[in-house]
Coordinates of N, CA and C in Angstrom, one line a residue:
Chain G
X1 N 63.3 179.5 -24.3 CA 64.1 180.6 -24.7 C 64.8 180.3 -26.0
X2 N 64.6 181.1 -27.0 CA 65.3 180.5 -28.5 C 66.4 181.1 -28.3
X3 N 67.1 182.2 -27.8 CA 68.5 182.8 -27.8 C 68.3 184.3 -28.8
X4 N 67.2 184.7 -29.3 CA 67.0 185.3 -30.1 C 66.5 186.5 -28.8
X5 N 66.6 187.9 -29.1 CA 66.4 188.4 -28.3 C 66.0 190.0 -29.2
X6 N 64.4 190.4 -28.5 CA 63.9 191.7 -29.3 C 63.6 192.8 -28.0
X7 N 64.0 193.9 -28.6 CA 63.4 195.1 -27.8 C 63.4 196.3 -28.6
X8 N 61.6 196.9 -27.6 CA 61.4 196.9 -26.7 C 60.5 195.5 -26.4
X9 N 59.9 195.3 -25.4 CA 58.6 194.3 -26.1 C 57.1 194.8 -25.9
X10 N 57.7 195.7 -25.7 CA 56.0 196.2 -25.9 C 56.6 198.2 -26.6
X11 N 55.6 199.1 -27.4 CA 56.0 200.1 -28.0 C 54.8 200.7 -28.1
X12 N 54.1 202.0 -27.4 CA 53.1 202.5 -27.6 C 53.4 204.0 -28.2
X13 N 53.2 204.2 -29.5 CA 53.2 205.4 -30.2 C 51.8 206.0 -30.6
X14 N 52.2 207.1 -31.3 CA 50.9 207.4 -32.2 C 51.2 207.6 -33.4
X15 N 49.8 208.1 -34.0 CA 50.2 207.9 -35.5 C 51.3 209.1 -36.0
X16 N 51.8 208.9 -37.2 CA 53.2 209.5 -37.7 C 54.3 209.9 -37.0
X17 N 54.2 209.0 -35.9 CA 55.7 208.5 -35.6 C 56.7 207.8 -36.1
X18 N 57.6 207.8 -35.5 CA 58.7 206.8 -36.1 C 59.1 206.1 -35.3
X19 N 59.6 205.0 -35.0 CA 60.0 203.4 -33.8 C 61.2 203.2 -34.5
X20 N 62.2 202.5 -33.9 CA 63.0 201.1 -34.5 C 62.7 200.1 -32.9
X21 N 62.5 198.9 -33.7 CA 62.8 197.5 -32.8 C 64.0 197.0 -33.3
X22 N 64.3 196.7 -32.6 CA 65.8 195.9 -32.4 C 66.1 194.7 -32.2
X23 N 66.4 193.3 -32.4 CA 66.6 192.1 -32.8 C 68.2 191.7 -32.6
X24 N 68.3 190.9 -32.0 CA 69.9 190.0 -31.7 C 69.9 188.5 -31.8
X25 N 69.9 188.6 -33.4 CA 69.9 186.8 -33.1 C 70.9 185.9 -32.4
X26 N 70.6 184.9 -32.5 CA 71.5 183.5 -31.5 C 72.7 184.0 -31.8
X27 N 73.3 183.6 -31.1 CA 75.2 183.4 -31.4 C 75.6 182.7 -32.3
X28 N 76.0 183.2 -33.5 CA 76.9 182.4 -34.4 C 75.4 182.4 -35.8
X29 N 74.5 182.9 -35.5 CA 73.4 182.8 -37.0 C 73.6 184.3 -37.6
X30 N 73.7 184.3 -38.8 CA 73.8 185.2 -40.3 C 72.8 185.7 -40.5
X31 N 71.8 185.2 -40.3 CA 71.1 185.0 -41.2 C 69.6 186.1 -40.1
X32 N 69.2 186.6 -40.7 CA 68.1 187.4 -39.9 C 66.2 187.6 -40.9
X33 N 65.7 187.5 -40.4 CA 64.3 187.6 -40.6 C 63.3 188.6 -40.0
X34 N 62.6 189.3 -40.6 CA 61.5 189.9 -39.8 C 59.9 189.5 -40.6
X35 N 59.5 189.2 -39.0 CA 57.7 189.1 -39.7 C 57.0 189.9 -39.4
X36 N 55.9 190.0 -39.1 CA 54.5 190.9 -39.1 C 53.5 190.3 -38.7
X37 N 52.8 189.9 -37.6 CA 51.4 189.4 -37.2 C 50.4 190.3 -36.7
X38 N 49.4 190.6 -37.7 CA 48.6 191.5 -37.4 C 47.3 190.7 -37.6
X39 N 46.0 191.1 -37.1 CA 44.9 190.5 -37.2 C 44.4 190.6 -38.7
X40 N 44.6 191.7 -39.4 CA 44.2 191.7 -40.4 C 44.8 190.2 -41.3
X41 N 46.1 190.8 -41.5 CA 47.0 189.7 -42.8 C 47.8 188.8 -41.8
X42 N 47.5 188.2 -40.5 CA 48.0 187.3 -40.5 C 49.4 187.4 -40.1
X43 N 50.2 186.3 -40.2 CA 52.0 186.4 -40.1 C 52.1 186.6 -41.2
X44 N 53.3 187.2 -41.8 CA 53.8 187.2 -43.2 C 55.3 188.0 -43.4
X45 N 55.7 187.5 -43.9 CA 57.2 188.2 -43.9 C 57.4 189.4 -44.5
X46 N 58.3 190.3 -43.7 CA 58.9 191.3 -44.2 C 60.1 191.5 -45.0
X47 N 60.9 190.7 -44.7 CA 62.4 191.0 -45.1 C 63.5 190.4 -44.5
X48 N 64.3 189.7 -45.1 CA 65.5 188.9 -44.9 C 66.8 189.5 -44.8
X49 N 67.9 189.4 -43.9 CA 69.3 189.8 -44.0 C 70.2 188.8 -43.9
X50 N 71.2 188.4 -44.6 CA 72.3 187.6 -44.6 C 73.7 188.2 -44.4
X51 N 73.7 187.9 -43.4 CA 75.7 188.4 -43.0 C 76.4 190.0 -43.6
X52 N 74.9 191.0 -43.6 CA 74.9 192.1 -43.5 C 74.2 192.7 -44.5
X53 N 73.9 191.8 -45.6 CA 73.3 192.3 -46.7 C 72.0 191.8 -47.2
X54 N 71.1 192.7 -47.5 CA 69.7 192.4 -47.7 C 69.5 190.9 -48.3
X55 N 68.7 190.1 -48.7 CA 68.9 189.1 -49.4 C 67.3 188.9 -50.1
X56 N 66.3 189.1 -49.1 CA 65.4 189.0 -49.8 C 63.9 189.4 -49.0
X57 N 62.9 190.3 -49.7 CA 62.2 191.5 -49.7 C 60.7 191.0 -49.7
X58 N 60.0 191.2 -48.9 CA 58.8 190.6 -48.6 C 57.6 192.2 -49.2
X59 N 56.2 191.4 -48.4 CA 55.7 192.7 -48.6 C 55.5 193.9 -47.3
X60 N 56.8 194.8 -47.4 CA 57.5 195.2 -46.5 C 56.9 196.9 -47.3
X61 N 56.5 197.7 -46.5 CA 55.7 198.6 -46.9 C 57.3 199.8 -47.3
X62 N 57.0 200.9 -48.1 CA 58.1 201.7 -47.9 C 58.3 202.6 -47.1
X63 N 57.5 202.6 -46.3 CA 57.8 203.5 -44.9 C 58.6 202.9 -44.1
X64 N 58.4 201.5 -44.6 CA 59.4 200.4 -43.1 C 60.8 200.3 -44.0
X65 N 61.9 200.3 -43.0 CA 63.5 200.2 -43.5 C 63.8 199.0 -43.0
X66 N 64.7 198.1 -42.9 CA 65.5 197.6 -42.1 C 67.5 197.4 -42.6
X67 N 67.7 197.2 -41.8 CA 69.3 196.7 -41.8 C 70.0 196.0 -40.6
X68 N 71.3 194.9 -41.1 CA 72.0 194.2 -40.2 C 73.0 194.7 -40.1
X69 N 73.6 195.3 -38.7 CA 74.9 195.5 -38.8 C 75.9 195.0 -38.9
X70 N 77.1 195.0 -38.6 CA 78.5 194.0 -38.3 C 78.3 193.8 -37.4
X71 N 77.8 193.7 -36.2 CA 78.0 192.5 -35.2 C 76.7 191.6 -35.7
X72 N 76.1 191.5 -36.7 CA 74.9 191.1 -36.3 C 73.5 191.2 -36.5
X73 N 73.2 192.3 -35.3 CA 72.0 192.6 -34.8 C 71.3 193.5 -35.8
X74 N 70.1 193.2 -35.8 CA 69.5 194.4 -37.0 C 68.2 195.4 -36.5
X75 N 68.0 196.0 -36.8 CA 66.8 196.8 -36.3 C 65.5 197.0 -37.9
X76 N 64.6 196.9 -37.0 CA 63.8 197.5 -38.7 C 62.8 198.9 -38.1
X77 N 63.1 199.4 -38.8 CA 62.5 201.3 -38.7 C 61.0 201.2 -39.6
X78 N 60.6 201.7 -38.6 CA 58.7 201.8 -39.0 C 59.0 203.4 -39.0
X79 N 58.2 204.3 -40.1 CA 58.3 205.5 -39.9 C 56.7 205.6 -40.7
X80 N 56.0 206.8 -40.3 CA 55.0 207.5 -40.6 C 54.2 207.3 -40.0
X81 N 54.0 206.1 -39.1 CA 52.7 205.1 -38.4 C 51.9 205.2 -38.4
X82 N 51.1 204.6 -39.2 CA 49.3 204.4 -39.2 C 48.9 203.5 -38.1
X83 N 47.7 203.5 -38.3 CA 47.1 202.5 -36.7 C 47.1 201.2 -37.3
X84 N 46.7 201.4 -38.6 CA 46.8 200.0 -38.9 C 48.3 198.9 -39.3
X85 N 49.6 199.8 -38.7 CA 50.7 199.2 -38.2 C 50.9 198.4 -37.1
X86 N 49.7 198.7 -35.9 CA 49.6 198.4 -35.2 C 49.7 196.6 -35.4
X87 N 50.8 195.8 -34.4 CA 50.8 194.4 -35.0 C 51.9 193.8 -33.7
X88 N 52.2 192.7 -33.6 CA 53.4 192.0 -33.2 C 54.6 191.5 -34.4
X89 N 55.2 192.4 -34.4 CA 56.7 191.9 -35.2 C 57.6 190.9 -34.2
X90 N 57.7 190.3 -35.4 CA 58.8 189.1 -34.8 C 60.2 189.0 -35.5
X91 N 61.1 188.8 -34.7 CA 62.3 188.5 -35.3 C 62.6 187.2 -35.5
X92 N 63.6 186.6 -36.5 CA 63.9 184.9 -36.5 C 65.5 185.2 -36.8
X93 N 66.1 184.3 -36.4 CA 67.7 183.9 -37.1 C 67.5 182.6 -37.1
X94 N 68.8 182.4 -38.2 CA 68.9 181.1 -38.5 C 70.9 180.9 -38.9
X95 N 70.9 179.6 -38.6 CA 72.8 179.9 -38.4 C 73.2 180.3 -40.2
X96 N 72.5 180.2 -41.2 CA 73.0 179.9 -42.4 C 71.8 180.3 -43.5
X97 N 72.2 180.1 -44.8 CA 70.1 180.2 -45.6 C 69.6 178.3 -45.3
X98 N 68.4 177.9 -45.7 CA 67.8 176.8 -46.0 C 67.9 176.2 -44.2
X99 N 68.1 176.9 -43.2 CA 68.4 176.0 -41.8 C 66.8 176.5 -40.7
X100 N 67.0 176.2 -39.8 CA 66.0 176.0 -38.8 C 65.9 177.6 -38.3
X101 N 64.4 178.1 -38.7 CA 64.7 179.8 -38.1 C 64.1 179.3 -36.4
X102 N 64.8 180.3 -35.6 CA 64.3 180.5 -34.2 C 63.7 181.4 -33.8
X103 N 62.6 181.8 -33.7 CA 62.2 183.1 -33.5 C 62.1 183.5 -32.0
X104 N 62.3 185.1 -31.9 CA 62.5 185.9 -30.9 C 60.9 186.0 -30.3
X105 N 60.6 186.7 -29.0 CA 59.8 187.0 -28.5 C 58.9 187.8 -29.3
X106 N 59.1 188.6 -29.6 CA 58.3 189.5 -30.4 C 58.0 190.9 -29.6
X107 N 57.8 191.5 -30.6 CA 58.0 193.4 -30.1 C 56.1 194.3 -30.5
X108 N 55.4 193.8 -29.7 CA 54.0 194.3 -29.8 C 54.0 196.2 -29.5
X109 N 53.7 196.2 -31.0 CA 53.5 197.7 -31.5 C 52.0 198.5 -31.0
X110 N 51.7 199.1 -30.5 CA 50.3 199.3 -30.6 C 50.5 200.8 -30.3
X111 N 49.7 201.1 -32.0 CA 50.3 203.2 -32.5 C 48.4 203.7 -32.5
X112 N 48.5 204.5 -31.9 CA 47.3 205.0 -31.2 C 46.9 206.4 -32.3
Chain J
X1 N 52.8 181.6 -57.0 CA 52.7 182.2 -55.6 C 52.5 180.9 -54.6
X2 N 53.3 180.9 -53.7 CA 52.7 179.6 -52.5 C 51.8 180.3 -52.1
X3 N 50.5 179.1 -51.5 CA 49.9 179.4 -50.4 C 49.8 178.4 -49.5
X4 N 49.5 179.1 -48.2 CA 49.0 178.0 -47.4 C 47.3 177.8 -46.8
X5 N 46.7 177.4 -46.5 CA 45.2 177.2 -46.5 C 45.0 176.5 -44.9
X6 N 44.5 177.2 -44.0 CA 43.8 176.7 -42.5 C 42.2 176.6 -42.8
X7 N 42.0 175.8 -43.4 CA 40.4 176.1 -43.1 C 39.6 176.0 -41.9
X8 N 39.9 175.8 -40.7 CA 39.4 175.2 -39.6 C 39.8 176.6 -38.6
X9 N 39.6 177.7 -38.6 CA 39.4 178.5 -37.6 C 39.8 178.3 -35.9
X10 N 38.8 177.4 -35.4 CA 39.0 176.9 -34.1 C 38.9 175.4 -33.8
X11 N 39.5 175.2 -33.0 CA 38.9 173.8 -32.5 C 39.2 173.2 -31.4
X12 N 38.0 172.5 -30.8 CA 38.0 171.9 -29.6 C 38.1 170.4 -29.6
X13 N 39.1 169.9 -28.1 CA 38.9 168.7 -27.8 C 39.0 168.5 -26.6
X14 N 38.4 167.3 -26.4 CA 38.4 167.0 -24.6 C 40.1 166.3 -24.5
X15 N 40.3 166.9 -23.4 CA 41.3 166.4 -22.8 C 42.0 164.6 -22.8
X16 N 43.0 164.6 -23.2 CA 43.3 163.2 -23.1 C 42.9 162.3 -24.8
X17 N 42.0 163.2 -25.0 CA 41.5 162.4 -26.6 C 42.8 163.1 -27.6
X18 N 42.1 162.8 -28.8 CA 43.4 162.9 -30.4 C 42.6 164.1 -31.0
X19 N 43.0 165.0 -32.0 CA 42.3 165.9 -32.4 C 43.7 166.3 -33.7
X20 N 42.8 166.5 -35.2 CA 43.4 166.4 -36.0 C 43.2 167.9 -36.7
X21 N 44.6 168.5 -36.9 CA 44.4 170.1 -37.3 C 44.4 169.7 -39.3
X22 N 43.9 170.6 -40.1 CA 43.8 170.2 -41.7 C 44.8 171.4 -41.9
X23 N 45.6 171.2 -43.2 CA 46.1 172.3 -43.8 C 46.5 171.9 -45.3
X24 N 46.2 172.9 -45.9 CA 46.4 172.3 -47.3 C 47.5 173.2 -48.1
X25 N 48.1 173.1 -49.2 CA 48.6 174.2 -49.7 C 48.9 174.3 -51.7
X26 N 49.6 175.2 -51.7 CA 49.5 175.0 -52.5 C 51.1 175.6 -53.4
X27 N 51.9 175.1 -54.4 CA 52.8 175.2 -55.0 C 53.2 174.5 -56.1
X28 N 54.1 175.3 -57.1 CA 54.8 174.0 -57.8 C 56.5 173.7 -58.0
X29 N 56.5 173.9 -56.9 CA 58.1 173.2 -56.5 C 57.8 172.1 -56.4
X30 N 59.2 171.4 -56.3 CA 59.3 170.2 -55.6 C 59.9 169.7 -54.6
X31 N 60.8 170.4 -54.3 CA 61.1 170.7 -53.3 C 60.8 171.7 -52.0
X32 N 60.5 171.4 -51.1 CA 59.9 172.4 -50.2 C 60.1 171.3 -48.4
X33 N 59.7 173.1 -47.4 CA 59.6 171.8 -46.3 C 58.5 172.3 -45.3
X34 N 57.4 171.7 -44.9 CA 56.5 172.2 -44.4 C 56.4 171.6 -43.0
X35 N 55.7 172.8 -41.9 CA 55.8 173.2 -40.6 C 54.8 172.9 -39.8
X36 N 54.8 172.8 -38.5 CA 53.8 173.1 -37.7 C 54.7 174.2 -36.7
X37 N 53.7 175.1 -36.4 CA 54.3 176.6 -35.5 C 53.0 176.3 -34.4
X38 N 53.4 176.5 -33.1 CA 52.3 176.7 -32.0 C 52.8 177.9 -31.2
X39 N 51.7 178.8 -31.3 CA 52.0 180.2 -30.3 C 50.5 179.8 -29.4
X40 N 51.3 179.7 -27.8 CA 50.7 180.1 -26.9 C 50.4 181.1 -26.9
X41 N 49.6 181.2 -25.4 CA 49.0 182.7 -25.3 C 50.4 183.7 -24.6
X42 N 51.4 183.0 -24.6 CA 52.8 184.3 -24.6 C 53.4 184.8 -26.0
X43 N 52.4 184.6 -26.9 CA 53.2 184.3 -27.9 C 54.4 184.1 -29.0
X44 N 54.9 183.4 -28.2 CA 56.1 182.8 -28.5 C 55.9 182.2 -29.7
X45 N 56.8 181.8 -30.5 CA 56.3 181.0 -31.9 C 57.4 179.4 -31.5
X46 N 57.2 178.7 -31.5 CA 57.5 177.2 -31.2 C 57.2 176.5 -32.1
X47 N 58.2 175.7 -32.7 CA 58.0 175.1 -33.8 C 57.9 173.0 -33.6
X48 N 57.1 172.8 -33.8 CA 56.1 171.8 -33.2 C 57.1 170.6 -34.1
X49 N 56.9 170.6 -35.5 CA 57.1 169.3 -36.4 C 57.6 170.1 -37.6
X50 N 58.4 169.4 -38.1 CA 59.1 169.5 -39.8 C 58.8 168.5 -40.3
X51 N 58.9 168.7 -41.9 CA 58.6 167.5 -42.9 C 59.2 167.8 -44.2
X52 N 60.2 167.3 -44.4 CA 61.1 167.2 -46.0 C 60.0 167.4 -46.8
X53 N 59.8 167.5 -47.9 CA 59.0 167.3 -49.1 C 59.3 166.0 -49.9
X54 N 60.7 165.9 -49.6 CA 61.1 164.8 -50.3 C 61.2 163.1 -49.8
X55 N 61.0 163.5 -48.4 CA 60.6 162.1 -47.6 C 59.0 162.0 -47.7
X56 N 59.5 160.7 -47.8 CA 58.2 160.0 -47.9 C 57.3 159.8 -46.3
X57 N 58.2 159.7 -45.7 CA 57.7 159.1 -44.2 C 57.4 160.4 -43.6
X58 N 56.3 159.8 -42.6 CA 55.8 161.3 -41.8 C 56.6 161.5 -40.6
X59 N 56.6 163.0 -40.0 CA 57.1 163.4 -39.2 C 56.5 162.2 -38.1
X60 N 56.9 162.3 -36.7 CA 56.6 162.3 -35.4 C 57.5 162.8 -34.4
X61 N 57.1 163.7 -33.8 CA 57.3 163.8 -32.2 C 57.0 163.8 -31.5
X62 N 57.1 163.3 -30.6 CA 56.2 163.0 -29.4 C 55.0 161.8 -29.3
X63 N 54.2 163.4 -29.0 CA 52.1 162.9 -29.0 C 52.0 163.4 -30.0
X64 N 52.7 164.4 -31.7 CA 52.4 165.2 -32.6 C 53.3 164.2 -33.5
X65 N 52.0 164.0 -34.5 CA 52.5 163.1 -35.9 C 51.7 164.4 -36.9
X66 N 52.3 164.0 -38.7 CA 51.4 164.6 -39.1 C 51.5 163.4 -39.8
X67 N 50.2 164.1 -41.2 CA 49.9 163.1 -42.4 C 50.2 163.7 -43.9
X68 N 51.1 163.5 -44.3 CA 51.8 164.2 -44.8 C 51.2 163.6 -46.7
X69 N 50.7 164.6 -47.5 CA 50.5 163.7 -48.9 C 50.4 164.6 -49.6
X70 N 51.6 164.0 -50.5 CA 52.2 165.6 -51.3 C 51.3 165.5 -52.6
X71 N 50.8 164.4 -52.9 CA 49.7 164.6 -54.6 C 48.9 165.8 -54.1
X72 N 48.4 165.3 -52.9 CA 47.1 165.8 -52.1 C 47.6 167.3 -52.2
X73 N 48.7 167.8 -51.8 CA 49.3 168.8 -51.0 C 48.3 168.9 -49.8
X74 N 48.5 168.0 -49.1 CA 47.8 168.2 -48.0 C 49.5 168.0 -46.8
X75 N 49.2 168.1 -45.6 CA 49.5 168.1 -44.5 C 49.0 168.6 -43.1
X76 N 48.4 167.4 -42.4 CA 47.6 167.9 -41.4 C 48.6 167.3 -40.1
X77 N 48.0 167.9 -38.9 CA 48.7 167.3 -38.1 C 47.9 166.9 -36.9
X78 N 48.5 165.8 -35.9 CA 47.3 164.8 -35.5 C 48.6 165.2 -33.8
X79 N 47.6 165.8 -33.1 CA 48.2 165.6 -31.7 C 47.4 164.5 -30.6
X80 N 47.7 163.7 -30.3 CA 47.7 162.5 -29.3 C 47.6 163.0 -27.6
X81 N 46.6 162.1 -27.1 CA 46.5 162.4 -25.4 C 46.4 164.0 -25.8
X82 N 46.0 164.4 -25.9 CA 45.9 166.2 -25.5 C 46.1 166.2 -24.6
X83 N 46.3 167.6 -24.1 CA 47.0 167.7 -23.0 C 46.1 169.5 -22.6
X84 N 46.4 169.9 -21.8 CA 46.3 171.4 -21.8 C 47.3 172.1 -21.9
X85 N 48.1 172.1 -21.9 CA 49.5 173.1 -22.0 C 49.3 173.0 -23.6
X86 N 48.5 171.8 -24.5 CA 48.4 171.9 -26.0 C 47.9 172.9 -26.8
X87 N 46.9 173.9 -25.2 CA 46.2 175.2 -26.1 C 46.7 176.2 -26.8
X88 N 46.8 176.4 -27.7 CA 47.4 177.4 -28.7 C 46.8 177.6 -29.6
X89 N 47.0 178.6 -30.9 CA 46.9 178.3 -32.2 C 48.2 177.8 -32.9
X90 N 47.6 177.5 -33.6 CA 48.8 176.9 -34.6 C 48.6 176.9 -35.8
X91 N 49.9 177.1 -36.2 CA 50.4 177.6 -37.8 C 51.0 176.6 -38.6
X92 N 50.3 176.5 -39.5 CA 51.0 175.6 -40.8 C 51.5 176.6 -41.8
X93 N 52.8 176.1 -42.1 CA 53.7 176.8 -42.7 C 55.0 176.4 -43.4
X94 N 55.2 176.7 -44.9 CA 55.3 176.4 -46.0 C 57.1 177.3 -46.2
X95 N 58.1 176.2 -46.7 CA 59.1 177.3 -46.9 C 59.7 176.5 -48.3
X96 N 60.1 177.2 -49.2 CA 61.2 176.6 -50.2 C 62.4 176.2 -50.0
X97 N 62.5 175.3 -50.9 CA 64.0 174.4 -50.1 C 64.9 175.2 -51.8
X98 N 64.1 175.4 -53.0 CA 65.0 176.2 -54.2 C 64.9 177.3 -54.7
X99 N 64.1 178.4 -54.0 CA 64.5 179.7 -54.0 C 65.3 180.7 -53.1
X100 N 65.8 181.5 -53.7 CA 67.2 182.1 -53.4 C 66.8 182.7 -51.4
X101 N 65.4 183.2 -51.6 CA 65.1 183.3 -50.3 C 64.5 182.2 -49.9
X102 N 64.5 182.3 -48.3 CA 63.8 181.0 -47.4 C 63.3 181.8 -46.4
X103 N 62.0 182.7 -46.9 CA 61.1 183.0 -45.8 C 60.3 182.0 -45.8
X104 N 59.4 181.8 -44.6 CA 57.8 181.4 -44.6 C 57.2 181.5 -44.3
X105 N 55.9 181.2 -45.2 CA 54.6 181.7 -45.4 C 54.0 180.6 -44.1
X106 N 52.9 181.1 -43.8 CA 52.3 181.1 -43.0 C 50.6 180.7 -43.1
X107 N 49.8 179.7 -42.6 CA 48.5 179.4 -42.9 C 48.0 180.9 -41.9
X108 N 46.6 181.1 -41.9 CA 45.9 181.9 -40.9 C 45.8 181.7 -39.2
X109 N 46.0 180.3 -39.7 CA 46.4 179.5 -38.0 C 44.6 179.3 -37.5
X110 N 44.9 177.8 -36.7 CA 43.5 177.5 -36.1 C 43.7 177.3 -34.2
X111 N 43.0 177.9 -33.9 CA 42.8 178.0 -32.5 C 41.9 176.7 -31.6
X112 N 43.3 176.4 -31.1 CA 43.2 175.0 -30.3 C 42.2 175.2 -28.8
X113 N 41.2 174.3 -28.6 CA 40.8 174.7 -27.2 C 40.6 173.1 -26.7
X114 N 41.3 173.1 -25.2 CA 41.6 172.0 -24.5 C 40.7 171.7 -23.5
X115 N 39.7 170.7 -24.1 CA 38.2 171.1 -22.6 C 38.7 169.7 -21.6
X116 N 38.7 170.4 -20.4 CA 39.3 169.5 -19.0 C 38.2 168.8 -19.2

């Protein structure tokens, strides 16, 4: 168990829907991450948040949002949903930048 | 642009033997620090081995060493006694130690198979 914690973990929609997954990293890390594992492209990063503010921007499509709140926790918003959204997103924190990410279970999407 | 490079899709070994995963990459930092990630079939992401860029000496933990040779940009990693609980794929994976972000990239991952 990394301490990192995502919900739901599993999400069955259809297409042009909208989701948020939700992400609570460890106790005491800043720092937040989202990935994307899909068959097609693999893992690859979406987008970074540091102690509430975006920091740095992957290839993160513009239908998808995300943000960190003040306690923390961040959610990222999938809106329009194609099937080829369909994927396992992952969350990571890490206590600080340049430190050890932990990643969360992961939140398997599958948009019908 | 980094990349990372799995050329080796799948691979099998018999139990108890050594079996060596390849990954190659590519960049022009100098600083960087590269990964081994194993996701079981829960997939969980578990992070195996780290390696400075700037050390010379190779990782080891455990039964998992790699071989680490930065001219080459290579870094492969060498798991010992296999085991079965070793089945996974696994990801080699690349992060910058001097750009403002610290995502990481990620190889395609090669799929480990553990024959009893």
């Amino acid at each position: 168990d990394s301490g990192v914690t995502q919900t739901p973990k599993h999400l069955i929609t259809a297409t042009g829907q909208r989701v948020t997954l939700r992400c609570s990293p460890r106790s005491g890390d800043l720092s937040v991450y989202w990935y994307q594992q899909s068959l097609d492209q693999g893992l690859q990063f979406l987008i970074q948040y540091y102690n509430g503010e975006e920091r740095a921007k992957g290839n993160i499509l513009e239908r998808f949002s995300a943000q960190q709140f003040p306690d923390l926790h961040s959610e990222l918003n999938l809106s329009s949903l194609e099937l080829g959204d369909s994927a396992l997103y992952f969350c990571a924190s890490s206590v600080g930048l340049q430190n050890e990410q932990f990643f969360g279970p992961g939140t398997r999407l599958t948009v019908l | 642009a980094q990349t990372v490079t799995q050329s080796q899709p799948e691979m099998s070994v018999q139990e108890a033997e050594t079996v060596t995963l390849s990954c190659t990459y590519d960049t022009s930092e100098s600083d960087y620090y590269l990964f081994w990630y194993k996701q079981p079939p829960s997939r969980q992401m578990i992070l195996v081995i780290r390696q400075e860029a700037y050390k010379q000496q190779n990782a080891t933990e455990n039964r998992f060493s790699v071989n680490f040779q930065k001219a080459a940009k290579s870094f492969s990693l060498k798991i010992s006694d296999s085991q079965l609980g070793d089945a996974a794929m696994y990801f080699c994976a690349y992060r910058s130690a001097m750009n403002r972000d610290d995502k990481i990239i990620f190889g395609k991952g090669t799929r480990l198979h553990i024959l009893p």
